Tab-separated table of C-alpha atoms in Angstrom:
chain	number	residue	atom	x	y	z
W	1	UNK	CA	53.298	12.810	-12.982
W	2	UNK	CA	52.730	15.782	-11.072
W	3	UNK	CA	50.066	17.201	-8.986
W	4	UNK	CA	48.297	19.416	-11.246
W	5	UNK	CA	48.035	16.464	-14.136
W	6	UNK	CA	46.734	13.994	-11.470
W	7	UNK	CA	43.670	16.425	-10.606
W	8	UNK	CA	42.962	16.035	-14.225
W	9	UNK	CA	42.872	12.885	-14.509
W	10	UNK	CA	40.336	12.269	-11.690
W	11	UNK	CA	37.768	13.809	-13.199
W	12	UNK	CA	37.838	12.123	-16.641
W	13	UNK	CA	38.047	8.786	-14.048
W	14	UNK	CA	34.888	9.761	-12.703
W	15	UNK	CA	32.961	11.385	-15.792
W	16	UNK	CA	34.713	8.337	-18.488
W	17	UNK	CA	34.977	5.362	-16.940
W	18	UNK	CA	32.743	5.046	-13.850
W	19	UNK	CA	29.633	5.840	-16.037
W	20	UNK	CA	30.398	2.555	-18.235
W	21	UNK	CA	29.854	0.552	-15.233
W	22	UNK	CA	26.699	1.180	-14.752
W	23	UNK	CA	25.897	1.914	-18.408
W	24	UNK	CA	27.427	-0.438	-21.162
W	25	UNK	CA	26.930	-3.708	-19.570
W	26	UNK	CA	24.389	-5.255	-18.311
W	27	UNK	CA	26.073	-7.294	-14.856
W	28	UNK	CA	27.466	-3.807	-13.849
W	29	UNK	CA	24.429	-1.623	-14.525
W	30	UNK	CA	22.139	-3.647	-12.625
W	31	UNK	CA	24.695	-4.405	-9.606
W	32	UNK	CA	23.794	-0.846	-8.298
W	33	UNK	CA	20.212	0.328	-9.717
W	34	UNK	CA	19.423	-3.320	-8.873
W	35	UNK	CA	20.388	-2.786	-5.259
W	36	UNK	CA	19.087	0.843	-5.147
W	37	UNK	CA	15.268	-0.372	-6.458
W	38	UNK	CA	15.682	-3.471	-4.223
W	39	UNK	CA	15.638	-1.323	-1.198
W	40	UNK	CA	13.062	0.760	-2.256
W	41	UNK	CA	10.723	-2.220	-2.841
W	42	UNK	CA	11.171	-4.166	0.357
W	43	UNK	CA	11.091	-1.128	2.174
W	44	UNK	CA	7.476	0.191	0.647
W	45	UNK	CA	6.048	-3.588	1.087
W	46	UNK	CA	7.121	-4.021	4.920
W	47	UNK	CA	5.558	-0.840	5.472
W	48	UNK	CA	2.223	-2.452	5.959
W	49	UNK	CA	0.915	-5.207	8.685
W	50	UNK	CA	0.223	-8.758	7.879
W	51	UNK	CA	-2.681	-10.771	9.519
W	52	UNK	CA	-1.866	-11.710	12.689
W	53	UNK	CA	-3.957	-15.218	11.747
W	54	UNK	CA	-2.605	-16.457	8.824
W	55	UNK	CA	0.495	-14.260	8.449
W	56	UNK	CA	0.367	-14.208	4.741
W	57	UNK	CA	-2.186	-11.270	3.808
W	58	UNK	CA	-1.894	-7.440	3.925
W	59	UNK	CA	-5.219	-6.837	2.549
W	60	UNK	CA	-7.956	-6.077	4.981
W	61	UNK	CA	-11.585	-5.027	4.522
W	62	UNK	CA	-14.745	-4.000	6.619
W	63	UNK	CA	-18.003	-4.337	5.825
W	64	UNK	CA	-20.571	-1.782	4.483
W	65	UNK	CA	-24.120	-0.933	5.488
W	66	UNK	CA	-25.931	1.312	3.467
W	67	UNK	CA	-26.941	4.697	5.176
W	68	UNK	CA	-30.680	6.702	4.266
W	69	UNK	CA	-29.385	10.023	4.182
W	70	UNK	CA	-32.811	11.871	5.444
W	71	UNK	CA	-31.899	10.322	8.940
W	72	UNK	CA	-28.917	8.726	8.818
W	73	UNK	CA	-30.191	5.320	9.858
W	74	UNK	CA	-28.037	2.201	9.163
W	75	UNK	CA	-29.865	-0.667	6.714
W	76	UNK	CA	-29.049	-3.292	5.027
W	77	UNK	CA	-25.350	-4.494	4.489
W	78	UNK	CA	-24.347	-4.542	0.748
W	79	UNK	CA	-22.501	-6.698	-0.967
W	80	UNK	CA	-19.362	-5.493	-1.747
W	81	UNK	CA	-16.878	-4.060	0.956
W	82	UNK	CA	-14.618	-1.438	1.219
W	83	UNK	CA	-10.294	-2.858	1.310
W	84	UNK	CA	-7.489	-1.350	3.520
W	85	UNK	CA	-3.711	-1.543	3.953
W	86	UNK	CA	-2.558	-0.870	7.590
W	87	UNK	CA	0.344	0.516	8.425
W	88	UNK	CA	3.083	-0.267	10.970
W	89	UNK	CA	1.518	3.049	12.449
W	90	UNK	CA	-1.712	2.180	12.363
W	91	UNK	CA	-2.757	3.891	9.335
W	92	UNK	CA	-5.448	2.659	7.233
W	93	UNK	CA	-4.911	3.273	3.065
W	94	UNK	CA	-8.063	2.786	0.715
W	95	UNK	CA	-7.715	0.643	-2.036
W	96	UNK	CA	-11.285	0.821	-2.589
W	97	UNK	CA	-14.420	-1.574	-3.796
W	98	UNK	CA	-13.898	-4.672	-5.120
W	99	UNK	CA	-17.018	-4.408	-7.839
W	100	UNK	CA	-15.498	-0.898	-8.611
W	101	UNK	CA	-13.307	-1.019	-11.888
W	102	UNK	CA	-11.402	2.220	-11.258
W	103	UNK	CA	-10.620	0.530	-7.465
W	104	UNK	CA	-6.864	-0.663	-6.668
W	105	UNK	CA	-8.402	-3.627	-4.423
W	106	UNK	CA	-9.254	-5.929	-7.659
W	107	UNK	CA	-5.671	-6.766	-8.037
W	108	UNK	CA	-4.685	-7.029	-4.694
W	109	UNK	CA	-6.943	-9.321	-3.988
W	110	UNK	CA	-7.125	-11.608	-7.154
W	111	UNK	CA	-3.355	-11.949	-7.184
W	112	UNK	CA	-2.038	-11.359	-3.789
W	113	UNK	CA	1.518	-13.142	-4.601
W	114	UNK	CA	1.879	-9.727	-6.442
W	115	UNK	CA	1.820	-7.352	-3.288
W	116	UNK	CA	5.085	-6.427	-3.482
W	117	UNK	CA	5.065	-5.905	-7.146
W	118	UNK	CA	1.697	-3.924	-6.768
W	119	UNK	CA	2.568	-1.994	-4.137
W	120	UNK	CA	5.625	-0.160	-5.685
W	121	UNK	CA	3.205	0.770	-8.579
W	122	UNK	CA	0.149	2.306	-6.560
W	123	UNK	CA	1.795	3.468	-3.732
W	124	UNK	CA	1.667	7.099	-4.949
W	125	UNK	CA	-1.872	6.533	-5.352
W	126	UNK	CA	-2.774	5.422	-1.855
W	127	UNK	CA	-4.641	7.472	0.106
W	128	UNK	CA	-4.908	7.501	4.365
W	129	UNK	CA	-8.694	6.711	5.259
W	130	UNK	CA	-9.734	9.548	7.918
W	131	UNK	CA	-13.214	9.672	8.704
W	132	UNK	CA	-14.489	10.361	12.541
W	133	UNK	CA	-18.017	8.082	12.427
W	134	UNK	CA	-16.861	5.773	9.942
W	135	UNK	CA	-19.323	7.077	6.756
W	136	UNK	CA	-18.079	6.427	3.204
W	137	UNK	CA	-20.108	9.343	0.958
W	138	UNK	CA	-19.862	8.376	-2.628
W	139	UNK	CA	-21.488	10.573	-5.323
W	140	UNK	CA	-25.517	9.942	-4.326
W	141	UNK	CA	-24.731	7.335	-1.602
W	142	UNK	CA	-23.624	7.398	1.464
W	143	UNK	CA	-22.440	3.810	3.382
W	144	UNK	CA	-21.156	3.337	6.949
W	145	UNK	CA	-18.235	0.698	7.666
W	146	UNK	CA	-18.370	-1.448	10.376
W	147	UNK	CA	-15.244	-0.762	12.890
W	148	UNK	CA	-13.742	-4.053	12.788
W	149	UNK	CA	-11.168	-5.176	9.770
W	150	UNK	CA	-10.898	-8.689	8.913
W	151	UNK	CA	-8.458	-10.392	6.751
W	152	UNK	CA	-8.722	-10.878	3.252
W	153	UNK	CA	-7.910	-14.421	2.724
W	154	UNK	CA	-8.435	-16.215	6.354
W	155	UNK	CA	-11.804	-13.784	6.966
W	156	UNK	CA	-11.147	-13.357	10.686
W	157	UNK	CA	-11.308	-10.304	12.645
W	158	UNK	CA	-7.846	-8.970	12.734
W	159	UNK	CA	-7.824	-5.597	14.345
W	160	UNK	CA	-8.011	-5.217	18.689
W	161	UNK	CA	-9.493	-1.235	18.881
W	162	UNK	CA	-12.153	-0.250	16.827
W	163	UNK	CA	-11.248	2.154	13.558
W	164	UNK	CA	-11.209	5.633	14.868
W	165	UNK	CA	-10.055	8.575	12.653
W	166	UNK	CA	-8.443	6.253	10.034
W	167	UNK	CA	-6.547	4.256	12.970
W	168	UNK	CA	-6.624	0.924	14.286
W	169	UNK	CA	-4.436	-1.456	15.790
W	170	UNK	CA	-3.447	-5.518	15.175
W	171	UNK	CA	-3.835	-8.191	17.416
């Protein structure tokens, strides 16, 4: 075997049989785009904070007040409230009302043993909160949030600086 024959046959290696590894059966297909999506999913879950209480939410919300808009004089709190991921940063990340059917808070909160799975399919769809005096304008109504977060399950006050520009810190 010479030199010029073995640089032909490390190709068809590579482009033959390398490809039926991860191809034609199923222990050595998923050994590597098992490991690959693994990362990817532990990674995008640990980006966010758990409660410093009970250690086992990520969900946080604040509560609303609604807002006249003719003077911009706080009322009444509603009842629904508006949900937030925080980031290791942070970095709040809407996920919206929980009466709201289009919101991504429903399913975080009704089954939060999904997170993880939840989190890998909305993450493109999260979007960073950033709002200087904490006002929520919807269509004809406008709401303003209380700076504190509390926890979603345990319902204590989790965060230690008041939300500013979409930021706050854990305890």
């Amino acid at each position: 075997m010479n030199t010029q024959n073995f640089w032909l046959i490390i190709p068809l290696v590579i482009g033959f049989i390398l490809p039926s590894f991860f191809f034609l059966g199923k222990k050595p297909k998923n050994i590597f785009l098992s490991a690959v999506d693994e990362y990817f999913y532990t990674r995008r879950a640990n980006l966010f904070e758990k409660c410093p209480r009970c250690k086992d939410s990520k969900v946080f919300y604040c509560k609303l007040y609604e807002v006249e808009p003719s003077d911009m004089e706080i009322g009444e709190q509603i009842d629904d409230n508006c949900y937030y991921l925080i980031s290791k940063e942070g970095q709040l990340y809407t996920l919206g009302f929980l009466y709201d059917i289009n919101s991504l808070a429903l399913a975080f909160i009704e089954e939060p043993h999904k997170f993880n799975s939840y989190i890998n399919q909305f993450y493109p769809l999260l979007e960073p909160y950033q709002s200087l005096a904490n006002i929520i304008e919807l269509e004809d109504e406008i709401f303003w949030q209380e700076p504190d977060l509390f926890c979603s399950k345990c319902h204590e006050q989790v965060n230690q600086t008041p939300i500013y520009l979409g930021r706050t810190f854990i305890r």
